[in-house]
Structure formats: structure tokens, C-alpha cells
mmCIF file of C-alpha atoms in Angstrom:
data_model
loop_
_atom_site.group_PDB
_atom_site.id
_atom_site.type_symbol
_atom_site.label_atom_id
_atom_site.label_comp_id
_atom_site.label_asym_id
_atom_site.label_seq_id
_atom_site.Cartn_x
_atom_site.Cartn_y
_atom_site.Cartn_z
ATOM 1 C CA MET A 853 -1.990 2.157 35.936
ATOM 2 C CA VAL A 854 -1.979 2.702 32.186
ATOM 3 C CA TRP A 855 0.394 4.997 30.313
ATOM 4 C CA GLU A 856 1.359 5.667 26.705
ATOM 5 C CA VAL A 857 4.842 4.260 26.063
ATOM 6 C CA SER A 858 5.009 5.439 22.441
ATOM 7 C CA GLU A 859 2.663 6.857 19.845
ATOM 8 C CA GLY A 860 -0.437 4.673 19.643
ATOM 9 C CA VAL A 861 0.789 2.172 22.265
ATOM 10 C CA TRP A 862 -0.442 1.952 25.880
ATOM 11 C CA LYS A 863 0.974 -0.240 28.664
ATOM 12 C CA GLU A 864 -0.347 -1.822 31.830
ATOM 13 C CA ILE A 865 1.775 -4.014 34.147
ATOM 14 C CA VAL A 866 0.045 -7.243 35.159
ATOM 15 C CA THR A 867 2.889 -8.706 37.248
ATOM 16 C CA GLY A 868 5.956 -6.744 38.285
ATOM 17 C CA GLY A 869 9.405 -7.930 37.252
ATOM 18 C CA ILE A 870 12.545 -8.549 39.295
ATOM 19 C CA GLY A 871 15.907 -6.823 39.579
ATOM 20 C CA GLN A 872 17.119 -3.801 37.654
ATOM 21 C CA MET A 873 16.015 -2.777 34.201
ATOM 22 C CA PRO A 874 18.056 -4.837 31.679
ATOM 23 C CA SER A 875 20.457 -3.216 29.244
ATOM 24 C CA PHE A 876 19.002 -3.472 25.742
ATOM 25 C CA SER A 877 22.028 -2.706 23.589
ATOM 26 C CA LYS A 878 22.168 -3.700 19.908
ATOM 27 C CA ASN A 879 21.944 -7.487 19.297
ATOM 28 C CA THR A 880 20.707 -8.127 22.826
ATOM 29 C CA LYS A 881 18.330 -11.080 22.712
ATOM 30 C CA ALA A 882 14.998 -10.722 24.523
ATOM 31 C CA ILE A 883 13.117 -14.001 25.031
ATOM 32 C CA PHE A 884 9.435 -13.819 25.893
ATOM 33 C CA HIS A 885 6.091 -15.549 25.567
ATOM 34 C CA PHE A 886 3.217 -13.570 24.118
ATOM 35 C CA LYS A 887 -0.502 -13.677 23.508
ATOM 36 C CA SER A 888 -2.281 -11.467 20.988
ATOM 37 C CA TYR A 889 -5.913 -10.390 21.106
ATOM 38 C CA ARG A 890 -8.385 -8.351 19.092
ATOM 39 C CA ILE A 891 -9.697 -5.437 21.171
ATOM 40 C CA SER A 892 -11.880 -2.392 20.642
ATOM 41 C CA ASN A 893 -9.963 0.268 22.588
ATOM 42 C CA PRO A 894 -6.123 0.183 22.675
ATOM 43 C CA LYS A 895 -6.100 2.797 25.457
ATOM 44 C CA GLU A 896 -7.552 0.261 27.915
ATOM 45 C CA PRO A 897 -4.965 -2.571 28.183
ATOM 46 C CA ASP A 898 -5.963 -2.940 31.842
ATOM 47 C CA CYS A 899 -9.271 -4.547 30.833
ATOM 48 C CA ASP A 900 -9.058 -8.339 30.870
ATOM 49 C CA PRO A 901 -9.100 -9.534 27.243
ATOM 50 C CA ASP A 902 -11.845 -11.814 25.952
ATOM 51 C CA GLU A 903 -10.369 -15.269 25.352
ATOM 52 C CA ASP A 904 -12.704 -15.592 22.355
ATOM 53 C CA GLU A 905 -10.705 -12.779 20.763
ATOM 54 C CA LEU A 906 -7.364 -14.600 21.149
ATOM 55 C CA ILE A 907 -5.309 -14.608 17.945
ATOM 56 C CA ASP A 908 -2.045 -16.337 18.863
ATOM 57 C CA ASP A 909 -0.364 -17.805 21.937
ATOM 58 C CA THR A 910 3.266 -18.945 21.735
ATOM 59 C CA ARG A 911 2.565 -21.635 24.327
ATOM 60 C CA THR A 912 0.026 -23.342 22.042
ATOM 61 C CA LEU A 913 1.755 -22.603 18.731
ATOM 62 C CA HIS A 914 4.560 -25.022 19.706
ATOM 63 C CA SER A 915 7.083 -22.585 18.252
ATOM 64 C CA GLY A 916 8.666 -21.929 21.637
ATOM 65 C CA PRO A 917 9.197 -18.523 23.268
ATOM 66 C CA PHE A 918 9.701 -15.639 20.862
ATOM 67 C CA GLU A 919 13.258 -14.358 20.444
ATOM 68 C CA LEU A 920 13.682 -10.701 19.537
ATOM 69 C CA LEU A 921 17.025 -9.161 18.625
ATOM 70 C CA ILE A 922 17.261 -5.529 19.614
ATOM 71 C CA ASP A 923 17.987 -2.920 16.913
ATOM 72 C CA ARG A 924 17.817 -5.407 14.036
ATOM 73 C CA GLU A 925 14.876 -3.849 12.167
ATOM 74 C CA PHE A 926 12.191 -6.279 13.319
ATOM 75 C CA LYS A 927 8.936 -5.929 11.350
ATOM 76 C CA VAL A 928 6.846 -4.877 14.362
ATOM 77 C CA LYS A 929 8.940 -2.009 15.706
ATOM 78 C CA VAL A 930 6.607 -1.281 18.625
ATOM 79 C CA TRP A 931 7.393 -4.705 20.080
ATOM 80 C CA GLU A 932 10.985 -3.658 20.581
ATOM 81 C CA ASN A 933 9.910 -0.393 22.188
ATOM 82 C CA ALA A 934 7.526 -2.310 24.447
ATOM 83 C CA VAL A 935 10.052 -4.911 25.562
ATOM 84 C CA LYS A 936 12.566 -2.190 26.425
ATOM 85 C CA THR A 937 10.160 -0.984 29.139
ATOM 86 C CA MET A 938 10.087 -4.383 30.899
ATOM 87 C CA LYS A 939 12.038 -6.136 33.642
ATOM 88 C CA ILE A 940 12.824 -9.861 33.783
ATOM 89 C CA LYS A 941 9.760 -11.974 34.768
ATOM 90 C CA GLU A 942 7.468 -9.006 34.204
ATOM 91 C CA VAL A 943 4.069 -9.624 32.590
ATOM 92 C CA ALA A 944 2.634 -6.608 30.811
ATOM 93 C CA ARG A 945 -0.116 -5.785 28.332
ATOM 94 C CA PHE A 946 0.242 -3.366 25.460
ATOM 95 C CA GLY A 947 -2.753 -1.930 23.629
ATOM 96 C CA CYS A 948 -1.844 -0.894 20.092
ATOM 97 C CA GLU A 949 -3.573 0.999 17.326
ATOM 98 C CA PHE A 950 -3.648 -1.156 14.224
ATOM 99 C CA LYS A 951 -1.486 1.223 12.186
ATOM 100 C CA GLN A 952 1.347 0.596 14.661
ATOM 101 C CA VAL A 953 1.223 -3.187 14.259
ATOM 102 C CA VAL A 954 0.024 -3.704 10.683
ATOM 103 C CA ASP A 955 2.923 -6.110 9.999
ATOM 104 C CA TYR A 956 1.982 -8.354 12.927
ATOM 105 C CA CYS A 957 -0.182 -10.440 10.586
ATOM 106 C CA MET A 958 2.941 -11.472 8.653
ATOM 107 C CA VAL A 959 4.724 -12.390 11.891
ATOM 108 C CA SER A 960 1.687 -14.432 12.923
ATOM 109 C CA LYS A 961 1.587 -16.158 9.542
ATOM 110 C CA ALA A 962 5.273 -17.093 9.761
ATOM 111 C CA LEU A 963 4.882 -18.535 13.269
ATOM 112 C CA ARG A 964 1.817 -20.527 12.220
ATOM 113 C CA ASN A 965 3.645 -21.912 9.187
ATOM 114 C CA ILE A 966 6.480 -23.090 11.426
ATOM 115 C CA SER A 967 3.988 -24.663 13.824
ATOM 116 C CA ASP A 968 2.150 -26.405 10.964
ATOM 117 C CA ARG A 969 5.376 -27.845 9.560
ATOM 118 C CA LYS A 970 6.342 -29.207 12.990
ATOM 119 C CA LYS A 971 2.966 -30.947 13.139
ATOM 120 C CA GLY A 972 3.418 -32.341 9.621
ATOM 121 C CA VAL A 973 0.706 -30.135 8.112
ATOM 122 C CA THR A 974 1.311 -29.116 4.501
ATOM 123 C CA VAL A 975 1.491 -25.340 4.109
ATOM 124 C CA SER A 976 -0.330 -24.714 0.848
ATOM 125 C CA HIS A 977 -0.466 -20.903 0.883
ATOM 126 C CA ARG A 978 2.439 -18.711 -0.136
ATOM 127 C CA SER A 979 5.282 -18.699 2.350
ATOM 128 C CA HIS A 980 7.114 -15.706 0.870
ATOM 129 C CA GLN A 981 5.040 -12.564 0.904
ATOM 130 C CA CYS A 982 5.423 -8.926 1.821
ATOM 131 C CA GLY A 983 3.001 -6.950 3.988
ATOM 132 C CA PHE A 984 1.460 -5.181 1.001
ATOM 133 C CA SER A 985 0.811 -8.492 -0.768
ATOM 134 C CA ALA A 986 -0.848 -9.827 2.366
ATOM 135 C CA MET A 987 -3.191 -6.837 2.417
ATOM 136 C CA THR A 988 -4.136 -7.211 -1.257
ATOM 137 C CA GLU A 989 -3.962 -10.987 -1.785
ATOM 138 C CA GLY A 990 -4.591 -12.395 1.689
ATOM 139 C CA THR A 991 -2.427 -14.330 4.125
ATOM 140 C CA GLY A 992 -4.005 -17.750 3.742
ATOM 141 C CA TYR A 993 -5.511 -17.524 7.242
ATOM 142 C CA LYS A 994 -9.113 -16.279 7.454
ATOM 143 C CA ASP A 995 -8.801 -14.628 10.870
ATOM 144 C CA LEU A 996 -5.676 -12.699 9.830
ATOM 145 C CA ASP A 997 -7.325 -11.550 6.607
ATOM 146 C CA GLU A 998 -10.318 -10.309 8.611
ATOM 147 C CA LEU A 999 -7.956 -8.524 10.988
ATOM 148 C CA ILE A 1000 -6.337 -6.684 8.081
ATOM 149 C CA ALA A 1001 -9.692 -5.840 6.515
ATOM 150 C CA ASN A 1002 -11.151 -4.479 9.770
ATOM 151 C CA ARG A 1003 -7.922 -2.745 10.902
ATOM 152 C CA GLN A 1004 -8.805 -3.716 14.451
ATOM 153 C CA PRO A 1005 -6.638 -2.603 17.415
ATOM 154 C CA LEU A 1006 -4.584 -5.328 19.061
ATOM 155 C CA LEU A 1007 -3.550 -6.216 22.591
ATOM 156 C CA PHE A 1008 -0.271 -8.020 23.266
ATOM 157 C CA GLU A 1009 0.467 -9.680 26.589
ATOM 158 C CA PHE A 1010 4.217 -10.200 27.031
ATOM 159 C CA GLU A 1011 6.005 -12.268 29.672
ATOM 160 C CA LEU A 1012 9.705 -11.400 29.539
ATOM 161 C CA LEU A 1013 11.526 -14.623 30.459
ATOM 162 C CA TYR A 1014 15.132 -13.478 30.225
ATOM 163 C CA VAL A 1015 17.561 -11.232 28.350
ATOM 164 C CA ILE A 1016 20.916 -12.320 26.877
ATOM 165 C CA SER A 1017 23.678 -9.851 26.097
ATOM 166 C CA PRO A 1018 25.280 -9.961 22.613
ATOM 167 C CA ASP A 1019 28.374 -11.785 23.904
ATOM 168 C CA GLY A 1020 26.307 -14.340 25.825
ATOM 169 C CA TYR A 1021 25.118 -16.521 22.935
ATOM 170 C CA GLN A 1022 26.313 -18.052 19.693
ATOM 171 C CA GLN A 1023 24.837 -16.405 16.636
ATOM 172 C CA GLU A 1024 22.081 -18.443 15.023
ATOM 173 C CA LEU A 1025 21.003 -18.540 11.399
ATOM 174 C CA TRP A 1026 18.034 -16.300 12.086
ATOM 175 C CA HIS A 1027 20.388 -13.550 13.225
ATOM 176 C CA MET A 1028 22.933 -13.734 10.419
ATOM 177 C CA GLU A 1029 23.111 -11.132 7.706
ATOM 178 C CA PRO A 1030 22.172 -12.349 4.182
ATOM 179 C CA ALA A 1031 25.817 -12.428 3.090
ATOM 180 C CA GLU A 1032 26.691 -14.582 6.100
ATOM 181 C CA LYS A 1033 23.911 -17.032 5.257
ATOM 182 C CA LEU A 1034 25.033 -17.304 1.639
ATOM 183 C CA LYS A 1035 28.543 -18.064 2.847
ATOM 184 C CA ARG A 1036 27.282 -20.633 5.347
ATOM 185 C CA ILE A 1037 25.215 -22.667 2.852
ATOM 186 C CA PRO A 1038 28.105 -24.358 0.969
ATOM 187 C CA GLN A 1039 29.830 -25.049 4.285
ATOM 188 C CA LEU A 1040 26.752 -26.835 5.581
ATOM 189 C CA ARG A 1041 26.444 -28.801 2.349
ATOM 190 C CA GLU A 1042 30.061 -29.978 2.591
ATOM 191 C CA GLU A 1043 29.595 -30.940 6.243
ATOM 192 C CA GLY A 1044 26.440 -32.843 5.351
ATOM 193 C CA ASN A 1045 28.147 -34.649 2.476
ATOM 194 C CA ALA A 1046 31.020 -35.726 4.736
ATOM 195 C CA LEU A 1047 28.605 -37.046 7.351
ATOM 196 C CA TYR A 1048 26.585 -38.887 4.709
ATOM 197 C CA LYS A 1049 29.696 -40.586 3.300
ATOM 198 C CA SER A 1050 30.614 -41.769 6.795
ATOM 199 C CA GLY A 1051 27.166 -43.322 7.218
ATOM 200 C CA LYS A 1052 25.835 -40.673 9.636
ATOM 201 C CA HIS A 1053 22.622 -40.065 7.744
ATOM 202 C CA ILE A 1054 20.653 -38.424 10.549
ATOM 203 C CA GLN A 1055 23.400 -35.910 11.294
ATOM 204 C CA ALA A 1056 23.805 -35.266 7.567
ATOM 205 C CA SER A 1057 20.098 -34.551 7.189
ATOM 206 C CA GLU A 1058 20.335 -31.990 10.001
ATOM 207 C CA LYS A 1059 23.081 -30.119 8.119
ATOM 208 C CA TYR A 1060 21.019 -30.130 4.934
ATOM 209 C CA GLU A 1061 17.978 -28.902 6.885
ATOM 210 C CA GLU A 1062 20.005 -26.023 8.278
ATOM 211 C CA ALA A 1063 21.168 -25.062 4.799
ATOM 212 C CA LEU A 1064 17.598 -25.239 3.482
ATOM 213 C CA LEU A 1065 16.512 -22.978 6.326
ATOM 214 C CA CYS A 1066 19.124 -20.458 5.189
ATOM 215 C CA PHE A 1067 17.575 -20.528 1.732
ATOM 216 C CA GLU A 1068 14.087 -20.092 3.173
ATOM 217 C CA GLN A 1069 15.145 -16.995 5.094
ATOM 218 C CA LEU A 1070 16.909 -15.557 2.045
ATOM 219 C CA LEU A 1071 13.879 -16.193 -0.151
ATOM 220 C CA ILE A 1072 11.646 -14.214 2.203
ATOM 221 C CA ARG A 1073 13.664 -11.101 1.336
ATOM 222 C CA GLU A 1074 13.141 -11.449 -2.418
ATOM 223 C CA GLN A 1075 10.173 -10.688 -4.637
ATOM 224 C CA PRO A 1076 8.692 -14.010 -5.879
ATOM 225 C CA ASN A 1077 9.719 -14.809 -9.465
ATOM 226 C CA SER A 1078 12.385 -12.100 -9.521
ATOM 227 C CA VAL A 1079 15.803 -13.043 -10.915
ATOM 228 C CA GLU A 1080 17.289 -13.290 -7.422
ATOM 229 C CA TRP A 1081 14.372 -15.400 -6.167
ATOM 230 C CA VAL A 1082 14.605 -17.819 -9.095
ATOM 231 C CA ASN A 1083 18.385 -18.170 -8.676
ATOM 232 C CA LEU A 1084 17.989 -19.027 -4.990
ATOM 233 C CA GLN A 1085 15.267 -21.566 -5.770
ATOM 234 C CA GLN A 1086 17.478 -23.294 -8.317
ATOM 235 C CA LYS A 1087 20.476 -23.342 -5.974
ATOM 236 C CA ARG A 1088 18.481 -25.127 -3.276
ATOM 237 C CA VAL A 1089 17.603 -28.070 -5.574
ATOM 238 C CA PRO A 1090 20.758 -30.139 -4.773
ATOM 239 C CA LEU A 1091 20.153 -29.696 -1.055
ATOM 240 C CA LEU A 1092 16.517 -30.739 -1.418
ATOM 241 C CA LEU A 1093 17.697 -33.913 -3.150
ATOM 242 C CA ASN A 1094 20.437 -34.608 -0.619
ATOM 243 C CA HIS A 1095 17.971 -34.212 2.222
ATOM 244 C CA ALA A 1096 15.469 -36.419 0.378
ATOM 245 C CA GLN A 1097 18.076 -39.182 0.107
ATOM 246 C CA CYS A 1098 18.700 -39.040 3.854
ATOM 247 C CA MET A 1099 14.970 -39.176 4.541
ATOM 248 C CA LEU A 1100 14.631 -42.113 2.165
ATOM 249 C CA LEU A 1101 17.123 -44.039 4.279
ATOM 250 C CA GLN A 1102 15.231 -42.986 7.414
ATOM 251 C CA GLU A 1103 11.948 -44.152 5.825
ATOM 252 C CA ASP A 1104 10.338 -40.713 6.067
ATOM 253 C CA TYR A 1105 8.651 -41.106 2.693
ATOM 254 C CA ASN A 1106 6.285 -38.165 3.115
ATOM 255 C CA CYS A 1107 9.277 -35.840 3.480
ATOM 256 C CA VAL A 1108 10.984 -37.421 0.465
ATOM 257 C CA ILE A 1109 7.948 -36.778 -1.699
ATOM 258 C CA ARG A 1110 7.674 -33.156 -0.531
ATOM 259 C CA ASN A 1111 11.344 -32.384 -1.149
ATOM 260 C CA THR A 1112 11.597 -34.071 -4.527
ATOM 261 C CA THR A 1113 8.387 -32.427 -5.705
ATOM 262 C CA ALA A 1114 9.778 -29.041 -4.650
ATOM 263 C CA ALA A 1115 12.967 -29.826 -6.596
ATOM 264 C CA LEU A 1116 10.981 -30.775 -9.697
ATOM 265 C CA GLU A 1117 9.111 -27.480 -9.569
ATOM 266 C CA GLN A 1118 12.466 -25.831 -10.287
ATOM 267 C CA ASP A 1119 13.996 -28.540 -12.495
ATOM 268 C CA CYS A 1120 11.335 -30.606 -14.255
ATOM 269 C CA GLU A 1121 13.901 -32.924 -15.868
ATOM 270 C CA ASN A 1122 15.848 -33.880 -12.770
ATOM 271 C CA VAL A 1123 16.380 -37.635 -12.936
ATOM 272 C CA LYS A 1124 17.434 -38.006 -9.308
ATOM 273 C CA ALA A 1125 14.262 -36.272 -8.134
ATOM 274 C CA TYR A 1126 12.000 -38.583 -10.150
ATOM 275 C CA PHE A 1127 13.919 -41.669 -9.052
ATOM 276 C CA ARG A 1128 13.888 -40.833 -5.338
ATOM 277 C CA ARG A 1129 10.243 -39.819 -5.439
ATOM 278 C CA GLY A 1130 9.457 -43.046 -7.281
ATOM 279 C CA LYS A 1131 11.201 -45.068 -4.570
ATOM 280 C CA ALA A 1132 9.238 -43.204 -1.890
ATOM 281 C CA HIS A 1133 5.937 -43.842 -3.659
ATOM 282 C CA ALA A 1134 6.858 -47.498 -4.117
ATOM 283 C CA ALA A 1135 7.704 -47.850 -0.430
ATOM 284 C CA ILE A 1136 4.160 -46.841 0.528
ATOM 285 C CA TRP A 1137 2.613 -48.754 -2.395
ATOM 286 C CA ASN A 1138 1.445 -45.740 -4.365
ATOM 287 C CA VAL A 1139 1.779 -47.941 -7.430
ATOM 288 C CA ASP A 1140 0.576 -45.598 -10.173
ATOM 289 C CA GLU A 1141 2.653 -42.685 -8.902
ATOM 290 C CA ALA A 1142 5.751 -44.866 -8.568
ATOM 291 C CA LYS A 1143 5.410 -46.255 -12.080
ATOM 292 C CA ARG A 1144 4.945 -42.778 -13.547
ATOM 293 C CA ASP A 1145 8.068 -41.491 -11.837
ATOM 294 C CA PHE A 1146 10.144 -44.518 -12.834
ATOM 295 C CA ALA A 1147 8.927 -44.204 -16.430
ATOM 296 C CA LYS A 1148 10.048 -40.581 -16.428
ATOM 297 C CA VAL A 1149 13.489 -41.639 -15.197
ATOM 298 C CA VAL A 1150 13.945 -43.952 -18.187
ATOM 299 C CA GLU A 1151 12.524 -41.339 -20.552
ATOM 300 C CA LEU A 1152 15.104 -38.806 -19.396
ATOM 301 C CA ASP A 1153 18.007 -41.254 -19.056
ATOM 302 C CA SER A 1154 17.737 -44.574 -20.877
ATOM 303 C CA LYS A 1155 20.873 -45.825 -19.106
ATOM 304 C CA GLN A 1156 18.781 -46.126 -15.945
ATOM 305 C CA GLY A 1157 16.599 -48.824 -17.502
ATOM 306 C CA THR A 1158 18.184 -51.716 -15.625
ATOM 307 C CA THR A 1159 18.072 -49.906 -12.281
ATOM 308 C CA VAL A 1160 14.432 -48.958 -12.781
ATOM 309 C CA SER A 1161 13.533 -52.522 -13.758
ATOM 310 C CA LYS A 1162 14.942 -53.765 -10.457
ATOM 311 C CA GLU A 1163 12.870 -51.211 -8.537
ATOM 312 C CA LEU A 1164 9.699 -52.205 -10.407
ATOM 313 C CA LEU A 1165 10.407 -55.870 -9.730
ATOM 314 C CA LYS A 1166 10.803 -55.148 -6.016
ATOM 315 C CA LEU A 1167 7.495 -53.297 -6.081
ATOM 316 C CA GLU A 1168 5.678 -56.150 -7.817
ATOM 317 C CA GLN A 1169 7.106 -58.699 -5.400
ATOM 318 C CA SER A 1170 6.048 -56.664 -2.372
ATOM 319 C CA LEU A 1171 2.538 -56.310 -3.788
ATOM 320 C CA LYS A 1172 2.208 -60.069 -4.207
ATOM 321 C CA HIS A 1173 2.714 -60.513 -0.475
ATOM 322 C CA ALA A 1174 0.232 -57.863 0.554
ATOM 323 C CA ASP A 1175 -3.547 -57.848 0.562
ATOM 324 C CA ALA A 1176 -5.832 -54.825 0.154
ATOM 325 C CA LYS A 1177 -6.147 -54.219 3.884
ATOM 326 C CA GLU A 1178 -2.382 -54.125 4.338
ATOM 327 C CA LEU A 1179 -2.033 -51.686 1.440
ATOM 328 C CA GLU A 1180 -4.542 -49.315 3.003
ATOM 329 C CA GLN A 1181 -2.885 -49.560 6.412
ATOM 330 C CA MET A 1182 0.519 -48.843 4.882
ATOM 331 C CA ARG A 1183 -0.738 -45.716 3.127
ATOM 332 C CA LYS A 1184 -2.361 -44.392 6.279
ATOM 333 C CA ALA A 1185 0.649 -45.139 8.465
ATOM 334 C CA LYS A 1186 3.400 -43.775 6.234
ATOM 335 C CA PHE A 1187 1.818 -41.192 3.999
ATOM 336 C CA PHE A 1188 -1.195 -39.671 5.647
ATOM 337 C CA GLN A 1189 0.498 -38.872 8.969
#
């Protein structure tokens, strides 16, 4: 049976749920898996979707089940309305006119970016973008751009795993208000610094990562290159460098290079960034890049001459004990992962 649950949205139950209908009060957390498909007629969610038209599947995105907070102004409002019609363990399909889910492409882009980062793939397209910008400038994903251009109806298949009441979980960063995140950042930095000083570099890096995630979520709210956006970018530089230092000690040189490069985009004369990036390049025998960064360190701070000379000597000594094959293997193993 198919029925219209809200304007432009039709539902069909695939598998019935269990128990009573959950209470979906404000800040209730609904956790569910979903698949999204391109379809031709949103009024027919009971037709089995063509797997060739699959857009996203949380089970293959490696981002985990989707978590939706009720009444917190989620971009795709119809999702909240849809979930509120479901019981635990229910599987249902919702056919939607494109105008009702136009912002889904930005949700999809965000989930894909997270998945790419987990797999170590560099995200080259803009991370911070509003829905209008996506429609005019593109998302960076061809299939999503085509979806926007064609304004094609979508089908969502939800499997509601469970529902958690507001008092049943500890608030996560994603759910904090902007002011709460801004307040949390210096606390995380101090906790990370204390852990680093005690030699707990892995735990320290986790604190810095959490603080950087706060910045990322705050940046999404701002217009790129606005005063607020620039201020946030500059404030995250020390955390990028702190995290890079932890990763240097953990021999994650790819991460070090990414973080220090991001820091230099905001502060092109940051000595620490050049030095740590130079050490990372040296560790994987990117000789030219390492020498350029070390030269920049001395150019910006002549007092670092002795320290840089020691690093260059270490690099030369390591090169003497390595042949061409070993150099290539090192680059592939530690940089091109």
C-alpha cells in the first residue's frame, strides 16, 4: 500500500517494524541505514528500484548508519517527517519529488567526503558549500551534478535501527550549537597539550582531531572568504600544527604533509609548518621538497640554521644507505597509500 505522508512524498512499507510507534520529541536521535535511488515516478515507491540507479548506500559508504536529530533543522526536512512515520526495525521506501529533497545532494557530498577521508583519498573539491553554490558551481561529483541538472525524483529506502531519547546519550560534537563548539575547542587543545607533554601522543592527536572537527563544522556555516570564515581558518592553524607533530611521531607522513600544507595556506610564513613538512618529506625521501622546506625555514628564521643543517645531514646519510629501488618502495609505502 502506498500513501502520501507529506506534500510530494509517498511511502510504502517493505518490512513492518516492531513494538509501538517511538516518541520523536526534540533531540531524539534516530539511527538508520539508507539507500538512495534515481526514479521516474515518486508516486510509485512500491516498484523495486533499479540497482543501476543507486546513488548512495550507507553500508558501502563506510560512514556507518545515519544519525538524525529530531527538530534540529536538518537540511532534508522530509527525512525527519518520513522517519517519524516508522517503527523500530521497519524498512520503508519513500518516493520524493526533487523539489522536496533538493538539498540531498549536499548531504550526499558530505557523506562521500567523510568516506573518502577514511579511505585516505584526498578531497580536492570544495568542502564548504551551500546548496545554491552546488547548483551553480557543481558539487565535485558528476552523478550529483547530473541529478541537480535533471531535477530527477528520488527514492529513499530507510531501515530504522533504533531510536534514543534525548536523555539516553551523551551529546556529540555534531549536535552541539556553534557557541558550544567554540567553547569546546580551547578545552580540547589544552587536553591535547597535556597528553602530549606526558608522552601520550596518540591520545593527544585524538583531542586535536576532535578540535579540528569542530572547526570543520563551524566553517560549513560560513560563506567562504568571509571575515568569519577567514578568522576560523586562522584559528585552526595551531591545531593543525599540533596534530602534525603527533602524526610525525607516529610516522604518518602523508597526514603531516596535508596538515602543514593546510596551515601554510593560511600562514605562508609559518616556520613550524615548513620545518615539520620538511621532516615529513625527508622521512619518505622526497629530497627536493624537503630541501625547499628546510631552506624556507632558514630564510624565515636564521637562528634555525644549525637545526636545519642536522636534518639535512640526516637526510644525506640515509640516502647514502639506500639504492634507487629502496627509494621508490619507500615513496609508495609511506606516501602514496
